[in-house]
Amino acid sequence: MIELNRFKDGKIGAVTLSYDDGTTYDKQLIEILDRYQMKATFHINSEFFGTEGKIPADEAEEIFRGHEVAVHGSRHRFPTQLPPQNIIYEIFEDRKRLESIVHYPVTGLSYAFGDVNETVINGLKTCGIVYGRTTHSTFGFRIPNNFLTWDPTCHHNDCLTCADRFLSFLDKNRFSLFYVWGHAYEFNNNNNWDLIEEFCKKVHGDDRVWYATNMEIYEYIEAVKRLVISADNRMVYNPSAIDVWVSNDGETVKIPAGASVTLDPVRG
């Protein structure tokens, strides 16, 4: 029987990180992440580019190359305290400025202060945002039911303990998504840059794990959801532009973009 429990390249686990506010400490964090071939998403308030302690706009494209830039509200206002038209301004203006700097569509977001309600979510949809990360830690490793209220696994203060659990899940061949969030300036304030270094050492380079940005996770899972599977589980059609992987009776199978695949009968 087909199960939707594989990430890109047939991996059973995925790790993604996100960091808010676009401070100059992001550069130091990226140096560490790049050294361990990890990926992250950086949520930025575009009206603060170049102000004290913030990344200059003319350096952002190069600094964040290989990672993802996403919306965090143009001026980091509490979204639920804004009237609907100002929610849209805060999100859409941030999106437009960021896109003009990084030169690709910016359609991800983290909620400023983790502040969200149904009105804010409707504003995201109007602005073409496809996922929104909260600040509510689940301490779990499940795929979110709703990407517009995407709860992370944990803040980086808890990442080492959660990393041990994540690796134990992989040892049991359990499909797992590990999402860490925070602010890069916290490492400086708490004098604990060794924390993220130790985390990267612990989880990097694992053949069972896909290291991805938030958007890469979102796009892959959405492609998996679009699979068309025959009633007898023998045929699978992938209408998306992304290769996806599934398991069939425990065997990992690639379903290429735009292709139909006929599978072996289920044993037993």
XYZ file of N, CA and C in Angstrom:
804
model
N 0.840 -1.196 0.000
C 0.000 0.000 0.000
C 0.879 1.252 0.000
N 0.445 2.266 -0.735
C 1.199 3.509 -0.822
C 1.057 4.310 0.473
N 2.190 4.861 0.944
C 2.197 5.776 2.081
C 2.960 7.030 1.685
N 2.451 8.171 2.116
C 3.062 9.457 1.783
C 4.019 9.853 2.903
N 5.115 9.136 2.996
C 6.022 9.305 4.132
C 7.485 9.356 3.694
N 7.732 10.072 2.601
C 9.107 10.281 2.155
C 9.281 11.729 1.709
N 10.434 12.298 2.068
C 10.799 13.626 1.599
C 11.617 13.503 0.306
N 12.153 14.608 -0.136
C 12.958 14.642 -1.352
C 14.061 13.585 -1.306
N 14.280 12.937 -2.445
C 15.289 11.880 -2.589
C 15.016 10.673 -1.711
N 13.764 10.538 -1.267
C 13.384 9.374 -0.478
C 13.777 9.441 0.987
N 14.171 10.625 1.472
C 14.577 10.763 2.874
C 13.368 10.586 3.796
N 13.619 10.075 4.989
C 12.528 9.930 5.954
C 12.465 11.090 6.937
N 13.489 11.937 6.940
C 13.515 13.077 7.843
C 13.873 14.352 7.103
N 13.459 15.498 7.671
C 13.828 16.803 7.120
C 14.099 17.765 8.266
N 15.044 18.676 8.048
C 15.367 19.715 9.020
C 15.253 21.063 8.321
N 14.526 21.986 8.941
C 14.450 23.362 8.446
C 14.540 24.311 9.629
N 15.086 25.489 9.382
C 15.248 26.499 10.420
C 14.699 27.828 9.914
N 14.311 28.722 10.843
C 13.964 30.080 10.426
C 14.354 31.067 11.517
N 14.803 32.242 11.056
C 15.286 33.294 11.952
C 14.694 34.632 11.546
N 14.273 35.395 12.554
C 13.495 36.602 12.332
C 14.309 37.889 12.492
N 13.833 38.931 11.818
C 14.197 40.339 12.027
C 15.323 40.878 11.150
N 16.116 40.036 10.503
C 17.119 40.543 9.575
C 18.223 41.354 10.224
N 18.728 40.898 11.377
C 19.810 41.622 12.045
C 21.170 41.225 11.463
N 22.182 42.035 11.768
C 23.528 41.771 11.254
C 24.080 40.451 11.778
N 23.518 39.946 12.870
C 23.982 38.659 13.401
C 23.580 37.492 12.498
N 22.647 37.741 11.571
C 22.313 36.699 10.599
C 23.544 36.276 9.803
N 24.452 37.202 9.555
C 25.657 36.876 8.784
C 26.499 35.835 9.508
N 26.670 35.990 10.802
C 27.451 35.024 11.579
C 26.743 33.676 11.617
N 25.415 33.715 11.744
C 24.643 32.477 11.757
C 24.772 31.751 10.415
N 24.683 32.494 9.325
C 24.771 31.882 8.002
C 26.140 31.253 7.774
N 27.187 31.873 8.288
C 28.525 31.286 8.171
C 28.559 29.906 8.810
N 27.897 29.753 9.948
C 27.855 28.457 10.639
C 26.994 27.474 9.845
N 25.812 27.917 9.430
C 24.919 27.030 8.685
C 25.566 26.547 7.390
N 26.210 27.455 6.680
C 26.844 27.077 5.413
C 27.971 26.067 5.629
N 28.684 26.220 6.734
C 29.786 25.305 7.019
C 29.288 23.873 7.168
N 28.053 23.727 7.660
C 27.482 22.392 7.873
C 26.437 22.034 6.814
N 26.354 22.841 5.770
C 25.424 22.612 4.666
C 23.971 22.499 5.144
N 23.626 23.393 6.062
C 22.255 23.494 6.560
C 21.571 24.664 5.867
N 20.246 24.654 5.834
C 19.487 25.726 5.201
C 18.505 26.354 6.179
N 18.249 27.646 5.957
C 17.311 28.364 6.819
C 16.532 29.380 6.006
N 15.450 29.857 6.612
C 14.650 30.946 6.060
C 14.801 32.145 6.988
N 14.975 33.321 6.403
C 15.177 34.548 7.178
C 14.024 35.506 6.906
N 13.246 35.782 7.959
C 12.050 36.614 7.878
C 12.433 38.047 8.250
N 12.142 38.986 7.356
C 12.746 40.313 7.434
C 11.699 41.422 7.396
N 11.937 42.469 8.174
C 11.142 43.699 8.148
C 11.846 44.684 7.221
N 11.338 44.815 6.008
C 12.092 45.518 4.962
C 12.263 47.015 5.213
N 11.364 47.656 5.955
C 11.519 49.083 6.214
C 12.673 49.369 7.180
N 13.183 48.336 7.824
C 14.291 48.529 8.767
C 15.648 48.217 8.156
N 15.685 47.823 6.872
C 16.967 47.587 6.219
C 17.896 48.794 6.436
N 19.111 48.514 6.850
C 20.110 49.565 6.957
C 20.042 50.403 8.214
N 19.037 50.181 9.067
C 18.996 50.886 10.343
C 19.943 50.191 11.321
N 20.082 50.740 12.496
C 21.070 50.225 13.446
C 20.862 48.733 13.738
N 21.914 47.951 13.516
C 21.878 46.526 13.805
C 21.188 45.680 12.761
N 20.731 46.289 11.643
C 20.012 45.551 10.609
C 20.865 45.399 9.352
N 20.557 44.374 8.567
C 21.247 44.121 7.305
C 20.990 45.271 6.329
N 22.017 45.791 5.636
C 21.782 46.785 4.578
C 21.074 46.151 3.387
N 20.171 46.892 2.781
C 19.402 46.356 1.653
C 20.293 45.930 0.498
N 21.355 46.692 0.243
C 22.196 46.381 -0.917
C 23.111 45.186 -0.691
N 23.116 44.625 0.517
C 23.920 43.439 0.806
C 23.064 42.191 0.989
N 21.753 42.392 1.088
C 20.871 41.284 1.477
C 20.886 40.134 0.487
N 20.837 40.425 -0.802
C 20.772 39.346 -1.789
C 21.970 38.417 -1.653
N 23.152 38.973 -1.477
C 24.361 38.150 -1.367
C 24.435 37.445 -0.025
N 24.091 38.150 1.046
C 24.161 37.562 2.392
C 23.271 36.324 2.497
N 22.063 36.411 1.956
C 21.093 35.331 2.126
C 21.091 34.333 0.965
N 22.064 34.434 0.075
C 22.123 33.521 -1.063
C 22.225 32.070 -0.577
N 21.437 31.195 -1.174
C 21.422 29.788 -0.773
C 20.428 29.485 0.322
N 19.824 30.554 0.880
C 18.788 30.407 1.897
C 17.516 31.068 1.357
N 16.509 31.231 2.182
C 15.260 31.855 1.745
C 15.035 33.147 2.504
N 14.567 34.175 1.806
C 14.109 35.412 2.439
C 12.589 35.404 2.428
N 11.969 35.794 3.544
C 10.515 35.764 3.655
C 10.023 36.974 4.441
N 8.728 37.171 4.425
C 8.062 38.332 5.020
C 8.000 38.211 6.546
N 8.125 39.365 7.219
C 7.931 39.425 8.667
C 7.148 40.680 9.060
N 6.565 41.349 8.042
C 5.871 42.613 8.272
C 6.814 43.773 8.026
N 6.379 44.768 7.288
C 7.299 45.839 6.884
C 7.918 46.566 8.065
N 7.139 46.747 9.162
C 7.682 47.445 10.345
C 7.473 46.653 11.638
N 7.263 45.345 11.543
C 7.176 44.474 12.724
C 6.075 44.914 13.685
N 4.910 45.243 13.138
C 3.773 45.615 13.975
C 3.003 44.363 14.386
N 2.266 44.455 15.508
C 1.378 43.363 15.920
C 0.258 43.242 14.882
N 0.204 42.157 14.119
C -0.801 42.066 13.049
C -2.235 42.163 13.539
N -2.566 41.550 14.692
C -3.955 41.538 15.144
C -4.409 42.894 15.654
N -3.485 43.837 15.816
C -3.845 45.180 16.275
C -4.054 46.146 15.107
N -3.987 45.632 13.885
C -4.136 46.468 12.703
C -5.508 46.244 12.057
N -6.109 47.290 11.481
C -7.316 47.078 10.672
C -6.952 46.289 9.416
N -7.919 45.632 8.803
C -7.607 44.747 7.672
C -6.765 45.387 6.572
N -7.059 46.646 6.213
C -6.289 47.251 5.125
C -4.831 47.468 5.515
N -4.573 47.681 6.810
C -3.191 47.880 7.244
C -2.445 46.568 7.420
N -3.181 45.500 7.705
C -2.574 44.167 7.683
C -2.037 43.892 6.285
N -2.871 44.183 5.294
C -2.463 43.943 3.906
C -1.276 44.820 3.543
N -1.297 46.092 3.968
C -0.158 46.975 3.685
C 1.121 46.415 4.317
N 1.042 46.031 5.583
C 2.205 45.546 6.317
C 2.816 44.320 5.652
N 1.973 43.442 5.140
C 2.454 42.216 4.499
C 2.876 42.469 3.054
N 1.994 43.120 2.293
C 2.235 43.247 0.858
C 3.407 44.181 0.556
N 3.529 45.285 1.304
C 4.658 46.186 1.087
C 5.973 45.497 1.422
N 5.964 44.700 2.484
C 7.171 43.950 2.835
C 7.530 42.988 1.717
N 6.520 42.292 1.220
C 6.757 41.341 0.126
C 7.349 42.046 -1.093
N 6.759 43.168 -1.494
C 7.229 43.871 -2.691
C 8.676 44.343 -2.532
N 9.008 44.922 -1.384
C 10.378 45.408 -1.176
C 11.376 44.253 -1.186
N 11.031 43.179 -0.527
C 11.938 42.037 -0.479
C 12.159 41.450 -1.867
N 11.102 41.334 -2.643
C 11.231 40.782 -3.994
C 12.111 41.660 -4.873
N 12.045 42.974 -4.682
C 12.866 43.876 -5.488
C 14.342 43.747 -5.139
N 14.637 43.187 -3.970
C 16.027 43.037 -3.515
C 16.595 41.665 -3.839
N 15.804 40.599 -3.604
C 16.330 39.237 -3.799
C 16.014 38.668 -5.175
N 15.089 39.294 -5.890
C 14.791 38.950 -7.289
C 14.206 37.549 -7.463
N 13.321 37.158 -6.550
C 12.483 35.976 -6.738
C 11.196 36.193 -5.947
N 10.124 35.467 -6.277
C 8.866 35.644 -5.544
C 9.031 35.299 -4.064
N 8.542 36.161 -3.195
C 8.611 35.959 -1.744
C 7.195 35.696 -1.253
N 6.899 34.462 -0.901
C 5.532 34.094 -0.545
C 5.430 33.348 0.789
N 6.489 33.419 1.599
C 6.460 32.852 2.942
C 6.482 33.942 3.986
N 6.120 33.612 5.221
C 6.023 34.617 6.288
C 6.195 33.971 7.651
N 6.713 34.743 8.591
C 6.534 34.422 10.006
C 5.816 35.599 10.644
N 4.887 35.300 11.557
C 4.075 36.341 12.181
C 4.906 37.137 13.175
N 4.897 38.451 13.033
C 5.579 39.299 14.012
C 4.984 39.034 15.395
N 5.850 38.768 16.358
C 5.456 38.446 17.740
C 4.637 37.152 17.816
N 4.583 36.385 16.737
C 3.749 35.180 16.725
C 2.273 35.502 16.774
N 1.905 36.730 16.406
C 0.562 37.271 16.595
C -0.297 36.970 15.369
N -1.371 36.198 15.555
C -2.183 35.789 14.400
C -3.615 35.500 14.821
N -4.556 35.863 13.949
C -5.945 35.447 14.092
C -6.522 35.243 12.682
N -7.806 34.958 12.586
C -8.403 34.636 11.292
C -8.336 35.830 10.330
N -8.488 37.038 10.844
C -8.402 38.218 9.990
C -7.014 38.352 9.386
N -5.990 38.088 10.182
C -4.609 38.147 9.691
C -4.387 37.080 8.630
N -4.882 35.877 8.873
C -4.730 34.785 7.904
C -5.401 35.143 6.582
N -6.578 35.759 6.650
C -7.251 36.181 5.421
C -6.422 37.227 4.685
N -5.747 38.098 5.428
C -4.864 39.079 4.813
C -3.698 38.423 4.100
N -3.146 37.374 4.708
C -2.064 36.629 4.066
C -2.521 36.071 2.722
N -3.695 35.472 2.713
C -4.206 34.878 1.478
C -4.366 35.941 0.399
N -4.880 37.104 0.776
C -5.049 38.195 -0.176
C -3.709 38.615 -0.775
N -2.654 38.554 0.031
C -1.331 38.991 -0.403
C -0.517 37.894 -1.079
N -1.107 36.726 -1.262
C -0.402 35.649 -1.948
C 0.613 34.924 -1.092
N 0.490 35.020 0.226
C 1.391 34.299 1.135
C 0.860 32.878 1.317
N 1.746 31.887 1.223
C 1.297 30.485 1.251
C 1.580 29.778 2.572
N 2.498 30.313 3.374
C 2.692 29.731 4.708
C 2.991 30.832 5.714
N 2.607 30.588 6.962
C 2.883 31.523 8.047
C 3.325 30.766 9.274
N 4.518 31.075 9.761
C 5.057 30.378 10.932
C 4.702 31.110 12.225
N 4.257 30.339 13.198
C 3.930 30.870 14.517
C 5.165 30.772 15.422
N 4.972 31.092 16.696
C 6.036 30.907 17.690
C 5.646 29.852 18.726
N 4.626 29.060 18.398
C 4.148 28.024 19.327
C 4.895 26.723 19.076
N 5.692 26.295 20.027
C 6.474 25.062 19.874
C 5.610 23.840 20.124
N 5.686 22.878 19.216
C 4.952 21.620 19.396
C 5.806 20.556 20.075
N 7.128 20.692 19.958
C 8.089 19.673 20.409
C 7.832 18.335 19.706
N 7.184 18.414 18.572
C 6.917 17.231 17.772
C 7.508 17.375 16.382
N 7.273 16.385 15.542
C 7.928 16.319 14.234
C 6.945 16.002 13.105
N 5.701 16.461 13.279
C 4.675 16.175 12.276
C 4.615 17.264 11.206
N 4.114 16.894 10.030
C 3.810 17.860 8.983
C 2.617 18.693 9.447
N 2.628 20.015 9.264
C 1.486 20.824 9.726
C 0.220 20.514 8.944
N -0.911 20.552 9.645
C -2.194 20.378 8.972
C -2.538 21.594 8.124
N -2.105 22.770 8.583
C -2.382 24.025 7.888
C -1.097 24.848 7.863
N -0.541 25.054 6.685
C 0.727 25.778 6.588
C 0.584 27.260 6.924
N -0.628 27.787 6.980
C -0.810 29.186 7.365
C -0.780 29.366 8.881
N -0.796 28.266 9.609
C -0.530 28.295 11.057
C 0.496 27.203 11.345
N 1.683 27.414 10.809
C 2.760 26.421 10.880
C 3.494 26.569 12.205
N 3.228 25.646 13.119
C 3.903 25.647 14.417
C 5.254 24.945 14.299
N 6.331 25.576 14.777
C 7.643 24.926 14.713
C 7.786 23.840 15.771
N 8.832 23.046 15.615
C 9.130 22.047 16.647
C 9.525 22.734 17.946
N 10.489 23.670 17.855
C 10.986 24.315 19.070
C 11.785 25.568 18.750
N 11.946 26.414 19.753
C 12.914 27.506 19.715
C 14.305 26.887 19.843
N 15.318 27.608 19.352
C 16.652 26.986 19.378
C 17.172 26.722 20.789
N 16.585 27.353 21.803
C 17.013 27.047 23.172
C 16.790 25.576 23.522
N 15.839 24.944 22.846
C 15.499 23.538 23.106
C 15.975 22.603 22.000
N 16.821 23.118 21.087
C 17.116 22.340 19.881
C 17.944 21.088 20.150
N 18.818 21.094 21.144
C 19.667 19.925 21.364
C 18.868 18.750 21.912
N 17.992 19.025 22.877
C 17.145 17.963 23.409
C 16.233 17.401 22.325
N 15.641 18.305 21.536
C 14.769 17.850 20.450
C 15.552 17.103 19.378
N 16.807 17.497 19.165
C 17.633 16.810 18.160
C 17.844 15.352 18.540
N 18.077 15.087 19.793
C 18.250 13.699 20.237
C 16.987 12.885 19.965
N 15.820 13.473 20.240
C 14.555 12.780 19.983
C 14.339 12.577 18.493
N 14.662 13.602 17.698
C 14.521 13.506 16.248
C 15.361 12.359 15.693
N 16.598 12.273 16.124
C 17.476 11.212 15.632
C 16.982 9.839 16.076
N 16.387 9.762 17.263
C 15.840 8.478 17.716
C 14.627 8.082 16.875
N 13.843 9.083 16.438
C 12.717 8.800 15.546
C 13.228 8.237 14.226
N 14.303 8.822 13.704
C 14.864 8.324 12.448
C 15.371 6.893 12.606
N 15.961 6.602 13.763
C 16.430 5.236 14.023
C 15.279 4.242 13.960
N 14.074 4.723 14.283
C 12.877 3.871 14.232
C 12.162 3.974 12.875
N 12.819 4.648 11.921
C 12.279 4.809 10.557
C 10.948 5.552 10.564
N 10.834 6.580 11.424
C 9.603 7.358 11.522
C 9.746 8.649 10.721
N 8.786 8.921 9.874
C 8.741 10.112 9.022
C 8.661 11.353 9.914
N 9.652 12.252 9.819
C 9.770 13.318 10.805
C 10.280 14.622 10.196
N 9.631 15.737 10.562
C 10.047 17.080 10.171
C 10.453 17.855 11.422
N 11.680 18.329 11.447
C 12.245 19.047 12.597
C 12.414 20.516 12.198
N 11.700 21.410 12.898
C 11.694 22.838 12.561
C 12.145 23.647 13.778
N 13.253 24.361 13.625
C 13.818 25.192 14.694
C 13.691 26.663 14.304
N 13.339 27.533 15.273
C 13.233 28.960 14.978
C 13.919 29.770 16.084
N 14.132 31.042 15.792
C 14.712 31.938 16.789
C 15.099 33.270 16.178
N 15.980 33.989 16.890
C 16.558 35.245 16.408
C 18.067 35.121 16.548
N 18.803 35.457 15.503
C 20.259 35.305 15.563
C 20.872 36.159 16.660
N 20.286 37.332 16.956
C 20.861 38.202 17.987
C 20.812 37.563 19.374
N 19.933 36.570 19.561
C 19.855 35.903 20.861
C 21.155 35.171 21.185
N 21.809 34.633 20.157
C 23.087 33.952 20.395
C 24.125 34.935 20.930
N 24.092 36.152 20.411
C 25.019 37.160 20.895
C 24.640 37.626 22.299
N 23.346 37.884 22.519
C 22.891 38.356 23.836
C 23.181 37.340 24.929
N 23.048 36.058 24.601
C 23.222 34.996 25.591
C 24.609 34.365 25.566
N 25.450 34.894 24.684
C 26.822 34.378 24.558
C 26.836 32.865 24.394
N 25.991 32.369 23.484
C 25.905 30.912 23.307
C 25.883 30.508 21.822
N 26.772 31.115 21.036
C 26.895 30.694 19.642
C 27.279 29.219 19.545
N 27.884 28.697 20.595
C 28.247 27.282 20.588
C 27.009 26.381 20.521
N 25.847 26.911 20.930
C 24.612 26.130 20.902
C 24.241 25.751 19.472
N 24.216 26.726 18.593
C 23.830 26.419 17.205
C 24.929 25.615 16.503
N 26.171 25.846 16.886
C 27.270 25.058 16.323
C 27.125 23.588 16.728
N 26.825 23.359 17.992
C 26.656 21.981 18.465
C 25.452 21.319 17.809
N 24.372 22.096 17.628
C 23.189 21.552 16.954
C 23.529 21.110 15.533
N 24.219 21.968 14.812
C 24.579 21.636 13.434
C 25.467 20.394 13.378
N 26.414 20.304 14.285
C 27.282 19.131 14.332
C 26.470 17.862 14.567
N 25.438 17.972 15.405
C 24.653 16.801 15.788
C 23.771 16.281 14.643
N 23.207 17.199 13.854
C 22.206 16.757 12.869
C 22.672 16.821 11.419
N 23.826 17.411 11.143
C 24.219 17.599 9.746
C 24.730 16.288 9.131
N 24.715 16.235 7.813
C 25.353 15.143 7.089
C 24.737 13.777 7.283
N 23.470 13.718 7.675
C 22.794 12.432 7.880
C 22.114 12.032 6.574
N 22.436 10.861 6.059
C 21.893 10.417 4.771
C 20.381 10.247 4.792
N 19.804 10.200 5.976
C 18.354 10.016 6.091
C 17.592 11.342 6.063
N 18.332 12.464 6.046
C 17.733 13.777 6.273
C 17.888 14.689 5.062
N 16.814 15.416 4.761
C 16.821 16.485 3.768
C 16.919 17.815 4.516
N 17.877 18.642 4.153
C 18.081 19.954 4.777
C 17.525 21.010 3.828
N 16.474 21.712 4.246
C 15.696 22.519 3.309
C 15.255 23.831 3.939
N 14.904 24.790 3.081
C 14.272 26.018 3.544
C 12.805 25.752 3.848
N 12.164 26.712 4.507
C 10.730 26.573 4.776
C 9.942 26.414 3.489
N 10.264 27.222 2.470
C 9.522 27.165 1.213
C 9.733 25.828 0.508
N 10.934 25.302 0.544
C 11.175 24.002 -0.083
C 10.330 22.920 0.572
N 10.203 22.969 1.900
C 9.342 22.008 2.596
C 7.899 22.185 2.140
N 7.422 23.426 2.162
C 6.035 23.698 1.768
C 5.755 23.192 0.353
N 6.604 23.558 -0.605
C 6.359 23.193 -1.993
C 6.385 21.676 -2.194
N 7.283 21.005 -1.487
C 7.354 19.553 -1.631
C 6.085 18.884 -1.085
N 5.668 19.283 0.108
C 4.484 18.668 0.717
C 3.242 18.947 -0.122
N 3.141 20.150 -0.685
C 1.998 20.456 -1.538
C 2.014 19.586 -2.791
N 3.194 19.325 -3.328
C 3.292 18.437 -4.493
C 2.856 17.018 -4.142
N 3.242 16.551 -2.966
C 2.819 15.221 -2.509
C 1.293 15.154 -2.402
N 0.694 16.213 -1.874
C -0.765 16.234 -1.713
C -1.501 16.162 -3.046
N -0.845 16.606 -4.106
C -1.494 16.636 -5.423
C -1.414 15.298 -6.161
N -0.695 14.339 -5.619
C -0.613 13.043 -6.286
C -2.002 12.446 -6.503
N -2.179 11.840 -7.668
C -3.431 11.147 -7.988
C -3.131 9.649 -7.967
N -3.780 8.930 -7.055
C -3.473 7.518 -6.825
C -4.697 6.671 -7.171
N -4.479 5.640 -7.967
C -5.590 4.777 -8.379
C -6.152 4.018 -7.182
N -7.395 3.544 -7.340
C -8.082 2.871 -6.242
C -7.350 1.629 -5.762
N -6.661 0.937 -6.686
C -5.956 -0.286 -6.297
C -4.505 -0.043 -5.900
N -4.101 1.255 -5.799
C -2.737 1.619 -5.395
C -1.678 1.187 -6.414
N -2.092 0.867 -7.637
C -1.127 0.410 -8.637
C -0.559 1.541 -9.487
N -1.307 2.641 -9.627
C -0.872 3.743 -10.486
C -0.848 5.051 -9.710
N 0.200 5.838 -9.963
C 0.329 7.146 -9.324
C 0.698 8.176 -10.387
N -0.071 9.276 -10.417
C 0.212 10.367 -11.344
C 0.625 11.594 -10.546
N 1.739 12.211 -10.954
C 2.255 13.412 -10.299
C 2.040 14.609 -11.229
N 0.994 15.418 -11.001
C 0.709 16.540 -11.894
C 1.578 17.769 -11.640
N 2.411 17.732 -10.602
C 3.206 18.905 -10.245
C 4.506 18.954 -11.049
N 5.251 20.039 -10.857
C 6.547 20.214 -11.515
C 7.701 19.767 -10.632
N 7.399 19.075 -9.539
C 8.407 18.643 -8.573
C 8.407 17.124 -8.476
N 9.562 16.488 -8.580
C 9.676 15.054 -8.308
C 9.322 14.794 -6.854
N 8.553 13.744 -6.610
C 8.247 13.371 -5.232
C 8.510 11.882 -5.030
N 8.575 11.487 -3.773
C 8.851 10.093 -3.417
C 7.771 9.602 -2.457
N 7.414 8.343 -2.577
C 6.460 7.694 -1.682
C 7.054 6.347 -1.284
N 6.402 5.685 -0.358
C 6.770 4.291 -0.092
C 5.624 3.394 -0.526
N 5.976 2.266 -1.101
C 4.997 1.276 -1.548
C 5.363 -0.054 -0.919
N 4.565 -0.451 0.056
C 4.851 -1.687 0.778
C 6.272 -1.668 1.342
N 6.682 -0.487 1.829
C 7.990 -0.339 2.457
C 9.109 0.020 1.505
N 8.865 -0.049 0.195
C 9.885 0.274 -0.788
C 9.734 1.738 -1.235
N 10.842 2.480 -1.279
C 10.794 3.881 -1.698
C 10.716 3.976 -3.216
N 9.773 4.798 -3.697
C 9.531 4.929 -5.131
C 9.515 6.402 -5.503
N 10.222 6.740 -6.579
C 10.221 8.107 -7.104
C 9.077 8.261 -8.113
N 8.319 9.357 -7.966
C 7.272 9.699 -8.922
C 7.715 11.001 -9.604
N 8.273 10.913 -10.799
C 8.807 12.113 -11.452
C 7.731 13.157 -11.745
N 8.153 14.398 -11.837
C 7.235 15.493 -12.162
C 6.530 15.220 -13.484
N 5.217 15.385 -13.482
C 4.432 15.232 -14.696
C 4.286 13.821 -15.208
N 4.685 12.835 -14.425
C 4.707 11.443 -14.907
C 3.691 10.575 -14.172
N 3.339 9.461 -14.833
C 2.550 8.405 -14.211
C 3.445 7.202 -14.014
N 3.320 6.554 -12.854
C 4.154 5.394 -12.527
C 3.233 4.237 -12.147
N 3.524 3.075 -12.727
C 2.799 1.861 -12.345
C 3.656 1.089 -11.349
N 3.059 0.757 -10.213
C 3.797 0.134 -9.117
C 3.573 -1.362 -9.086
N 4.508 -2.071 -8.456
C 4.344 -3.503 -8.246
C 3.187 -3.749 -7.314
N 2.514 -4.883 -7.443
C 1.406 -5.186 -6.520
C 1.902 -5.242 -5.083
N 1.023 -4.875 -4.181
C 1.341 -4.975 -2.756
C 1.496 -6.432 -2.385
N 2.558 -6.738 -1.659
C 2.810 -8.132 -1.254
C 1.905 -8.503 -0.096
N 1.513 -9.762 -0.039
C 0.704 -10.259 1.071
C -0.746 -9.896 0.919
